[in-house]
Short mmCIF file of C-alpha atoms and ligand atoms in Angstrom, two decimals:
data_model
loop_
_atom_site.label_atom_id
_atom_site.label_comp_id
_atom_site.label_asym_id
_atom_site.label_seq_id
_atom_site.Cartn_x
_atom_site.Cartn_y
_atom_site.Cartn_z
CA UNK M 23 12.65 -12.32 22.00
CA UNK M 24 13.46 -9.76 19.51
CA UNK M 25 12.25 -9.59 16.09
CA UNK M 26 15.31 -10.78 14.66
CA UNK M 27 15.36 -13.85 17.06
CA UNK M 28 12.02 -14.83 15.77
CA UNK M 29 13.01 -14.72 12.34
CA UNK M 30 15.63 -17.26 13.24
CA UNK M 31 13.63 -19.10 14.91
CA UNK M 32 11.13 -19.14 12.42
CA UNK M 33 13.86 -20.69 9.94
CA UNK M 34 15.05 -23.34 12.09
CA UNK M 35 11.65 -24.52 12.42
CA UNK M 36 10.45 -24.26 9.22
CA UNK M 37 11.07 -26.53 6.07
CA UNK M 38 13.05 -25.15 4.03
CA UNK M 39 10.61 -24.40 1.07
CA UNK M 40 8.24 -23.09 2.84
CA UNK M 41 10.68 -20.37 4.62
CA UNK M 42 11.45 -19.28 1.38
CA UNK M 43 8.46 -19.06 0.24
CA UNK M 44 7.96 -16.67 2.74
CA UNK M 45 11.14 -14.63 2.52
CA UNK M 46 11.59 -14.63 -1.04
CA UNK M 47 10.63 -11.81 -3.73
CA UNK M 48 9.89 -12.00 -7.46
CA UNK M 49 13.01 -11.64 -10.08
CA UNK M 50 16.33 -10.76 -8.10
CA UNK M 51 14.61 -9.44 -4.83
CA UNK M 52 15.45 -6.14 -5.55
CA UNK M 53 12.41 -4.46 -4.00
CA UNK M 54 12.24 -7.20 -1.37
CA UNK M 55 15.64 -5.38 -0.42
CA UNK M 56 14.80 -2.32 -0.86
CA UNK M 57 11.84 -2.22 0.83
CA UNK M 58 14.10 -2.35 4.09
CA UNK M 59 16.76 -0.48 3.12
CA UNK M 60 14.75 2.16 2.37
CA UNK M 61 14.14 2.90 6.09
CA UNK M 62 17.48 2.93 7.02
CA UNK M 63 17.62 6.15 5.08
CA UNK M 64 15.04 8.17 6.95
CA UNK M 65 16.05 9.43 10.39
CA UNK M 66 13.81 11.64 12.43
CA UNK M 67 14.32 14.99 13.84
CA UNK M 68 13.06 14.59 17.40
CA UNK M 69 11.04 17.23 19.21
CA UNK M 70 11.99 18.00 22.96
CA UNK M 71 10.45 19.01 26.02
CA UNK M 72 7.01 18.56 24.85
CA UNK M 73 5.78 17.79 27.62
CA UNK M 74 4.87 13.90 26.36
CA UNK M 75 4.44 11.89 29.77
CA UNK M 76 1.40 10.62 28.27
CA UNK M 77 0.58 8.74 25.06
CA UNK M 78 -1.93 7.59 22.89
CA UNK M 79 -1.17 5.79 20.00
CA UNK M 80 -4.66 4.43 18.69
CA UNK M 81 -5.83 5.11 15.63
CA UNK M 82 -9.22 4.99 13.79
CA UNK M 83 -9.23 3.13 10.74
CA UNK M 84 -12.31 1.82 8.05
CA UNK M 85 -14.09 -0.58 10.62
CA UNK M 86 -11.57 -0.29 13.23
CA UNK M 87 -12.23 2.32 16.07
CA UNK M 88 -9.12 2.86 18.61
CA UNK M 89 -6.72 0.13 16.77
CA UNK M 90 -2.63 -0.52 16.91
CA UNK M 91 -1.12 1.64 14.67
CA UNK M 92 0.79 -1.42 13.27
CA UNK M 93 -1.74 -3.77 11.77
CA UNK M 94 -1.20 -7.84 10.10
CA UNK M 95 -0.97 -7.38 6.50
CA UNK M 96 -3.02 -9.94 4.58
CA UNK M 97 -0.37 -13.31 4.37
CA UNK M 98 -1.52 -16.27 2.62
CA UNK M 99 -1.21 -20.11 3.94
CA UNK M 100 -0.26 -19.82 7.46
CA UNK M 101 -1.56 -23.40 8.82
CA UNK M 102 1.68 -24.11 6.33
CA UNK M 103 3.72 -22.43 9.04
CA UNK M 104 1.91 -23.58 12.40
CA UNK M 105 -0.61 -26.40 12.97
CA UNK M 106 -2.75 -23.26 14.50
CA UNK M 107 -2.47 -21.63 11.13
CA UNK M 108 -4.57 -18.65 10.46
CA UNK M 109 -6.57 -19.06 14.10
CA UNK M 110 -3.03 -18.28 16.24
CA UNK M 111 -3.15 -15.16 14.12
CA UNK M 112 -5.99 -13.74 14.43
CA UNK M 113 -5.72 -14.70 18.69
CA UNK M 114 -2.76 -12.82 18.86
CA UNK M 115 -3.84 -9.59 16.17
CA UNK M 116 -7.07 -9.42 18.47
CA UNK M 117 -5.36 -9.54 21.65
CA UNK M 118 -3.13 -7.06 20.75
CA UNK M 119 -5.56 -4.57 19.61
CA UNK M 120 -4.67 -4.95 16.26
CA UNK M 121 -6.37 -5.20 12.93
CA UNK M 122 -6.06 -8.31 11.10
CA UNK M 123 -6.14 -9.21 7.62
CA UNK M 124 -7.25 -12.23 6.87
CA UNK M 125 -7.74 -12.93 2.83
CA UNK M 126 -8.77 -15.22 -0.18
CA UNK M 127 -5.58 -17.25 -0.01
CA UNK M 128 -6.29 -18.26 3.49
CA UNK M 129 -6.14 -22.14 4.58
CA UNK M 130 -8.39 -21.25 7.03
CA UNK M 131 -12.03 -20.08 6.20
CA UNK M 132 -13.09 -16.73 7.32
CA UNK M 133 -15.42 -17.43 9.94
CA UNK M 134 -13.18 -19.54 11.70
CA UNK M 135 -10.87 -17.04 11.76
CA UNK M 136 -13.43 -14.14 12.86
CA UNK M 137 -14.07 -16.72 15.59
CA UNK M 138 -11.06 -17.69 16.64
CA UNK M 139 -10.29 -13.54 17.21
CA UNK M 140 -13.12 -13.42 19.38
CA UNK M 141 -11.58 -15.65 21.65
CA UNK M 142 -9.52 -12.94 22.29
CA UNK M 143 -11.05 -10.12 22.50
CA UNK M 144 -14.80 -9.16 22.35
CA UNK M 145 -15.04 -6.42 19.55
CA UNK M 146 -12.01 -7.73 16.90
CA UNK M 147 -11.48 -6.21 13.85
CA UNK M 148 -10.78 -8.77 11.01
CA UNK M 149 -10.68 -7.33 7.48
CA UNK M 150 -11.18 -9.36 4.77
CA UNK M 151 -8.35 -9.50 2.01
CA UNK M 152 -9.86 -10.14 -1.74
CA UNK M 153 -8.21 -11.10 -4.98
CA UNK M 154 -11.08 -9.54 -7.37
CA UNK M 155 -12.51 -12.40 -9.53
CA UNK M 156 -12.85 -11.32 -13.16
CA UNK M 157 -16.47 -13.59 -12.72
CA UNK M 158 -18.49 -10.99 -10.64
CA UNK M 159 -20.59 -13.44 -8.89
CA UNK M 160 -17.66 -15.14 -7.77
CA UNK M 161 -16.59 -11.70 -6.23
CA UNK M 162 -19.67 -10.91 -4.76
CA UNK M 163 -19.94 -14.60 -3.12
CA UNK M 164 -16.77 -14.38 -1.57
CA UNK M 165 -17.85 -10.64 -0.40
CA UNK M 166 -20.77 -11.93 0.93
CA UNK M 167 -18.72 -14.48 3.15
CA UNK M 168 -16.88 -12.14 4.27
CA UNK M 169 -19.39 -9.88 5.39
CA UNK M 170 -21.40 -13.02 6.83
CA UNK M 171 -18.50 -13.73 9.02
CA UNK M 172 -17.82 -10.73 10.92
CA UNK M 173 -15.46 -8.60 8.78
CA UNK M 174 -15.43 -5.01 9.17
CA UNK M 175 -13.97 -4.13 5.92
CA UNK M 176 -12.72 -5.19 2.56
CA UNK M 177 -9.30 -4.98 1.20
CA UNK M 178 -9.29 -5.30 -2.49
CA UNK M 179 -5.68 -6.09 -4.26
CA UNK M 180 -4.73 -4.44 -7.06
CA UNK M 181 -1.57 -5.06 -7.49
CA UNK M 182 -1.60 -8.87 -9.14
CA UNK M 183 -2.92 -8.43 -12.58
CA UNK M 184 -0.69 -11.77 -12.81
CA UNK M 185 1.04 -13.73 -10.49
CA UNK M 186 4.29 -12.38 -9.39
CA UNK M 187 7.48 -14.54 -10.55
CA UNK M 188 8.71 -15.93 -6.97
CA UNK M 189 12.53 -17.12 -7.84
CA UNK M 190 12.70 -19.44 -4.93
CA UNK M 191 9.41 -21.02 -5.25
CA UNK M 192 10.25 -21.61 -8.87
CA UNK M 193 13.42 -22.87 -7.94
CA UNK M 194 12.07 -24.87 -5.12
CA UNK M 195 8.81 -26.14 -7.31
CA UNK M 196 6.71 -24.96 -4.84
CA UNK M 197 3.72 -23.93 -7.16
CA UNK M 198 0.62 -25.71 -5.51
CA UNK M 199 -0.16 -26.36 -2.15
CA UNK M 200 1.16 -29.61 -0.41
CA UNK M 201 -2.06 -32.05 0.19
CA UNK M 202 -4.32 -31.89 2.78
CA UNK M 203 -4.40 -27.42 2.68
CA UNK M 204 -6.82 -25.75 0.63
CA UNK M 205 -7.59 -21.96 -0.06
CA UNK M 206 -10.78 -22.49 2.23
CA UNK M 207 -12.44 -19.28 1.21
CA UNK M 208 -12.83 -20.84 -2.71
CA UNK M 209 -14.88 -23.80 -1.78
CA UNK M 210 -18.07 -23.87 -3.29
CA UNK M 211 -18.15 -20.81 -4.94
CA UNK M 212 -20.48 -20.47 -8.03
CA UNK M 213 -18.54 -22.41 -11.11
CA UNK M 214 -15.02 -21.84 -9.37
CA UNK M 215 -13.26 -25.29 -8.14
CA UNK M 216 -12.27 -25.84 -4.62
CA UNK M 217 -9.24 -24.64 -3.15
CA UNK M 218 -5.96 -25.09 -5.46
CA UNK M 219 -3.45 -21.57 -5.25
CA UNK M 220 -3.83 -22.14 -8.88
CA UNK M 221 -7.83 -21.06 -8.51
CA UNK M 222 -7.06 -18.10 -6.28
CA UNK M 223 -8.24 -15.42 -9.00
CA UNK M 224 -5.87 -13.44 -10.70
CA UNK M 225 -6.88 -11.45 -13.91
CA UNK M 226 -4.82 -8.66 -16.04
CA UNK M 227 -8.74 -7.73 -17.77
CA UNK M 228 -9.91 -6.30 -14.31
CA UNK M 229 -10.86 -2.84 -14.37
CA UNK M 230 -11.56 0.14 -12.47
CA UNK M 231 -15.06 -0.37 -13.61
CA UNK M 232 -14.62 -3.95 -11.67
CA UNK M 233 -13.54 -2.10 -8.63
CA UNK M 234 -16.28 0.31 -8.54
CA UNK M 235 -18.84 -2.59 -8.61
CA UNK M 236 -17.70 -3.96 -5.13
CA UNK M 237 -18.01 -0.72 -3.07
CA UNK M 238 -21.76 -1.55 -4.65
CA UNK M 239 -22.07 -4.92 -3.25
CA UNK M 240 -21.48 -4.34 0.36
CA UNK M 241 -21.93 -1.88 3.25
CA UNK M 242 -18.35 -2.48 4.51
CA UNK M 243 -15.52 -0.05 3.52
CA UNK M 244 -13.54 -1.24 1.00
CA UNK M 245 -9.42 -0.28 0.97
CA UNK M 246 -7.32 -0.65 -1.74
CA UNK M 247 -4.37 -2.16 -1.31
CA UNK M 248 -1.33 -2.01 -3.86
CA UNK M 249 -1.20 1.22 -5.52
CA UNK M 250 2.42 3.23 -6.27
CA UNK M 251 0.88 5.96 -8.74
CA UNK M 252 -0.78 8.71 -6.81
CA UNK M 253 -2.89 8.84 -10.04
CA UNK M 254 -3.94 5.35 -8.73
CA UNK M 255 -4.75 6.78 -5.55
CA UNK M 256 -6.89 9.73 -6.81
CA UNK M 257 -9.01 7.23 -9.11
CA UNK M 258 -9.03 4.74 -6.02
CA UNK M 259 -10.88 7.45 -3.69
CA UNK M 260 -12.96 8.79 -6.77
CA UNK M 261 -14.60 4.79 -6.81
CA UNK M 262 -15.33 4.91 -3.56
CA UNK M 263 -12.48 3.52 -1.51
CA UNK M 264 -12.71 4.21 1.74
CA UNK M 265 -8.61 3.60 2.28
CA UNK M 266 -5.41 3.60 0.71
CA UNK M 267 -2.60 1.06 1.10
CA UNK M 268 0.34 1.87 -0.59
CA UNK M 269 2.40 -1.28 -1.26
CA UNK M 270 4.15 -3.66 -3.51
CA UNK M 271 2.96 -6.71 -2.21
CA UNK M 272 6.44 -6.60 -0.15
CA UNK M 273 8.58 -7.10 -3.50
CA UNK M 274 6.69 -10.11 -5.11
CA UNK M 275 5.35 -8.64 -7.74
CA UNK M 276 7.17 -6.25 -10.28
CA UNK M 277 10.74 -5.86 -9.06
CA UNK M 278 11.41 -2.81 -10.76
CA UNK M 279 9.36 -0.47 -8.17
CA UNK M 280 10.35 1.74 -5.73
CA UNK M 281 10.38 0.87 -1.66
CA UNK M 282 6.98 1.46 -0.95
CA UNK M 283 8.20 3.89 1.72
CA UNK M 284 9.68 6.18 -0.63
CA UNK M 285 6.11 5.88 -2.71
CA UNK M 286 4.19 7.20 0.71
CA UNK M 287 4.72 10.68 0.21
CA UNK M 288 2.99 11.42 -3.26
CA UNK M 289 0.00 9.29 -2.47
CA UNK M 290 -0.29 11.22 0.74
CA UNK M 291 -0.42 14.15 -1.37
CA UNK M 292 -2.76 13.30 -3.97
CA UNK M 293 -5.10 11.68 -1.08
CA UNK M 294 -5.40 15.16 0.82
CA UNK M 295 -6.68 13.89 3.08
CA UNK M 296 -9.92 12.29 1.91
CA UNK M 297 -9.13 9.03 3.19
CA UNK M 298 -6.69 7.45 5.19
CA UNK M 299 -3.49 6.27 3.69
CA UNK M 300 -1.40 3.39 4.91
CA UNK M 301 1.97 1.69 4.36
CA UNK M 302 3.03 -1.72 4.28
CA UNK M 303 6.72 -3.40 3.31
CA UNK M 304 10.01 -3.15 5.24
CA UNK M 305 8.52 -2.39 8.70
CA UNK M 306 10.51 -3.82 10.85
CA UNK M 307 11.27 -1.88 14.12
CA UNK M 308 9.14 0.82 16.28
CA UNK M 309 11.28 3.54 14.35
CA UNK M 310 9.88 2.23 11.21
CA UNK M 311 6.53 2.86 12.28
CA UNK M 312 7.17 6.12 13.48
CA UNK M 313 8.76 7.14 10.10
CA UNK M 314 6.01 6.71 8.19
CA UNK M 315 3.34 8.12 10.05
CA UNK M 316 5.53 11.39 10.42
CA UNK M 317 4.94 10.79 6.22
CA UNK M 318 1.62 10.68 6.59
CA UNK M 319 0.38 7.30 6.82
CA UNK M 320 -2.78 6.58 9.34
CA UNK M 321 -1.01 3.46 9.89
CA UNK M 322 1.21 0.45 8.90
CA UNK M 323 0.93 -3.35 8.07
CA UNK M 324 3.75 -6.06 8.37
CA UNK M 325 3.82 -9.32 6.72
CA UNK M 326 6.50 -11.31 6.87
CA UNK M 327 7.49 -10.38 10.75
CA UNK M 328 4.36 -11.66 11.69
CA UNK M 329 4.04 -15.09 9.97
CA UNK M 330 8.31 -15.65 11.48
CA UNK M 331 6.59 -15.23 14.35
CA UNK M 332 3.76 -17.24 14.26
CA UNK M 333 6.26 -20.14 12.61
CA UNK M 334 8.20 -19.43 15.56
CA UNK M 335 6.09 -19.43 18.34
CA UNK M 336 2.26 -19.83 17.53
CA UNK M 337 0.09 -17.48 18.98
CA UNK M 338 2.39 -16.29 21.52
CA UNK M 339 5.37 -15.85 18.67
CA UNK M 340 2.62 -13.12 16.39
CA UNK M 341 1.36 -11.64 19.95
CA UNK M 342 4.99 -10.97 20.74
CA UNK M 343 5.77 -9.03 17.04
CA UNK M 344 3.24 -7.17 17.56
CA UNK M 345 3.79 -6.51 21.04
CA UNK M 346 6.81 -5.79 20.35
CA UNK M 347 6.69 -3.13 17.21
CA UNK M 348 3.82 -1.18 19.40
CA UNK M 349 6.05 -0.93 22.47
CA UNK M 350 9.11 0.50 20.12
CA UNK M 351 7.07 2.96 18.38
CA UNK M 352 5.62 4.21 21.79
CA UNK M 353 9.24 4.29 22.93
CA UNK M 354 10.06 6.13 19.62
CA UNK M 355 6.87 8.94 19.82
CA UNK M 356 8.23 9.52 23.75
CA UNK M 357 11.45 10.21 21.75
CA UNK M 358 10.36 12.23 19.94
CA UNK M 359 8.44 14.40 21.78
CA UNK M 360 5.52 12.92 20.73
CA UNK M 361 1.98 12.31 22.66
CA UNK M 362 -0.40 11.60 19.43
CA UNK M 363 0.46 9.79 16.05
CA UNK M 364 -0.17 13.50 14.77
CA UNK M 365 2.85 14.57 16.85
CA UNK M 366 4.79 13.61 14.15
CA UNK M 367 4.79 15.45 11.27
CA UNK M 368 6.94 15.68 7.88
CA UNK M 369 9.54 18.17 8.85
CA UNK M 370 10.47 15.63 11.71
CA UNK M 371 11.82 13.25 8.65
CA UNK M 372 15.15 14.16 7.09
CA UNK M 373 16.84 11.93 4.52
CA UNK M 374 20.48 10.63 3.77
CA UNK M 375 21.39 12.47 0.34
CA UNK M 376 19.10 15.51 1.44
CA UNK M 377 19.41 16.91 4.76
CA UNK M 378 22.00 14.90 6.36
C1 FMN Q 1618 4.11 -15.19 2.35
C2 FMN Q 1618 3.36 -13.98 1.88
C3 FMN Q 1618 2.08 -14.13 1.40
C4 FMN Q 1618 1.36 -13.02 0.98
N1 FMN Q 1618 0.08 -13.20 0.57
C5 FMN Q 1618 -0.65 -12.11 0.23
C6 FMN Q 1618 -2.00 -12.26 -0.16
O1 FMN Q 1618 -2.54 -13.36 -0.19
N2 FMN Q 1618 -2.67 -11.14 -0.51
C7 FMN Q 1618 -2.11 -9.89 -0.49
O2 FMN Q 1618 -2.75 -8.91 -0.81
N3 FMN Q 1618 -0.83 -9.73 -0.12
C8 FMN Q 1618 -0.10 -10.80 0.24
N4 FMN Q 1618 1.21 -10.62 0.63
C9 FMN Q 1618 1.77 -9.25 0.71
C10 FMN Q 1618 1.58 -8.66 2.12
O3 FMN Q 1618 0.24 -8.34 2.37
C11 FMN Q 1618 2.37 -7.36 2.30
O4 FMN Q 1618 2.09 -6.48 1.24
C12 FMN Q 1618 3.88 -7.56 2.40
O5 FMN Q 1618 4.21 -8.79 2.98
C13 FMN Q 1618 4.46 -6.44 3.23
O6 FMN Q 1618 5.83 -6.52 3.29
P1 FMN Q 1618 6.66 -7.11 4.57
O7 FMN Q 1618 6.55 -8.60 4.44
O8 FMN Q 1618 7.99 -6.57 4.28
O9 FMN Q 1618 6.06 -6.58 5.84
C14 FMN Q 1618 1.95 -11.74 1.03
C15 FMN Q 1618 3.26 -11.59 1.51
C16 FMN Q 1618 3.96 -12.69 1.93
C17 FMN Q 1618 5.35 -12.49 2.47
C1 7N5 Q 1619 -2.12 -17.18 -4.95
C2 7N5 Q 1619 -1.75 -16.86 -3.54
C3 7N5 Q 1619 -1.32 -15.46 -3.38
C4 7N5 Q 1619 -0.35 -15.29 -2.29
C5 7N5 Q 1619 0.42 -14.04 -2.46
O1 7N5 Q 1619 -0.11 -13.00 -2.67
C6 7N5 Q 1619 1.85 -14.08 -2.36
O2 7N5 Q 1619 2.41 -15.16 -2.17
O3 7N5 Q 1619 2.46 -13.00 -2.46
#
């Protein structure tokens, strides 16, 4: 099944509030559009006769030796989409290789997810996804969970001082959880109450300062994940992040930001290199992938492909996305000329409006 057949998939079988939950953005879903369309702008300049029978495509991330280029971008509430819920996931992520990021708003706790992955695969990486509580020891015990349970690195959230306005959901009143799903990861934290999406921390008074603590609570590497500003991304790596996602929470939070694509190259820059950069929003064929690791990015994460599939198809519906992204980018690199992610380099990405 191709992507786009999952998608529909995923809508037929999904009620109708909760697929828009899903697919919608905050304000008009500007960004949520352009966060696609931005890739239709980019075309690459392939390479030829490089000699690029064969490939390798792994990449080494924070706590994630020889991974998928194309990892599962933290997604909240997925038994909401499949009985199997946050467990199909992280099956299909680990038997594909890839990295999965499980977070705060799961309704599945972390270590049943971490176990569930090993199902599938021995040595899994799960990251864990964290919305920064403005109480620090309500931080450091969901940090501590995390760690407990098998993650192999933190990915901190910047980019909700508040909650994003979701048009749909506000249209659709869909502003709690339906009974009978929590945010698992909340129960019994010190002095926070179980489980509501109304309890999953948000707070505008969070700091840098804040951030710097966490790096300081844990031996795991701790990403950011969020920032536009490559002044963001200089002070992100100067508090000790250990990775860079660039992202805007796949247009659900400010919709007056650019496609995170087109934000790529300027964190890139100000990163030099120090730690690895990646890219989530809009991915949504093997060409997409390829695009922005000829920007620069170590690798990419994809949200909303993922949980269509899952809705679609379970475990095997997420095994197939990613299956299928991995197999198109290969495709693309032997394209390209390509036998390493390095292969592809800047000058192999022109743009509509500049060079063609
Ligand atoms: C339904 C849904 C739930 C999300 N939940 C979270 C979350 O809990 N934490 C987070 O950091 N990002 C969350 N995101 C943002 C994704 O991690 C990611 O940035 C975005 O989906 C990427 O864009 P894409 O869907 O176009 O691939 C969510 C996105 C969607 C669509
Ligand atoms: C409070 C849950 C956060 C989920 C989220 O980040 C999103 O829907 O974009």
């Amino acid at each position: 099944m191709t992507l786009r057949a999952l998608h529909d998939a995923a809508r037929e079988a999904l009620d109708p509030v909760r697929y828009d939950y899903v697919a919608g953005g905050a304000g008009e879903e500007r960004v949520l559009a352009a966060n696609e369309q931005a890739f239709e702008s980019y075309r690459l300049l392939p390479r030829v006769l490089c000699g690029s029978e064969t490939r390798d495509t792994a990449v080494d991330l924070p706590g994630a030796r020889q991974a998928a280029p194309v990892i599962v971008a933290p997604t909240a509430f997925h038994r909401l989409m499949h009985p199997d819920g946050e467990r199909a996931t992280a099956r299909a992520a680990a038997a594909e290789g890839a990295v999965l990021v499980t977070g705060t708003a799961a309704t599945t706790a972390v270590d049943a997810v971490v176990a569930a992955a090993r199902e599938a695969a021995p040595d899994p990486a799960v990251w864990f996804q964290l919305y920064p509580h403005p109480r620090r020891e309500v931080t450091e015990a969901l940090v501590l969970r995390a760690e407990a349970a098998g993650c192999t690195a933190l990915v901190v959230t910047v980019d909700s001082p508040v909650f994003g306005r979701h048009t749909r959901d506000l249209r659709n009143g869909f502003t709690d959880l339906p009974p009978g799903y929590a945010a698992e990861n909340m129960r019994d934290l010190p002095g926070a109450p179980p489980g509501s999406l109304t309890d999953i921390p948000m707070s505008p008074a969070l700091s840098w300062r804040d951030f710097a603590g966490i790096p300081r609570m844990t031996a795991l590497p701790v990403l950011v994940k969020g920032v536009l500003h490559p002044a963001d991304a200089r002070l992100a790596v100067e508090h000790g992040a250990s990775g860079v996602i660039v992202s805007n929470h796949g247009g659900r939070q400010c919709d007056a930001v650019p496609a995170a694509v087109d934000c790529l190259p300027a964190v890139v820059g100000a990163v030099a290199g120090r730690v690895p950069v990646l890219l989530d929003g809009g991915v949504r064929r093997g060409s997409d992938v390829a695009v922005a690791l000829a920007l620069g990015a170590a690798a990419v994460g994809v949200g909303r492909p993922v949980v269509w599939g899952l809705a679609a198809g379970g475990e095997a519906g997420a095994r197939t996305v990613l299956a299928t992204l991995r197999d198109e980018y290969d495709h693309t690199l032997a394209l390209c000329g390509g036998r390493r992610n390095a292969d592809l380099t800047q000058d192999m990405v022109v743009r509509k409006g500049g060079t063609w």
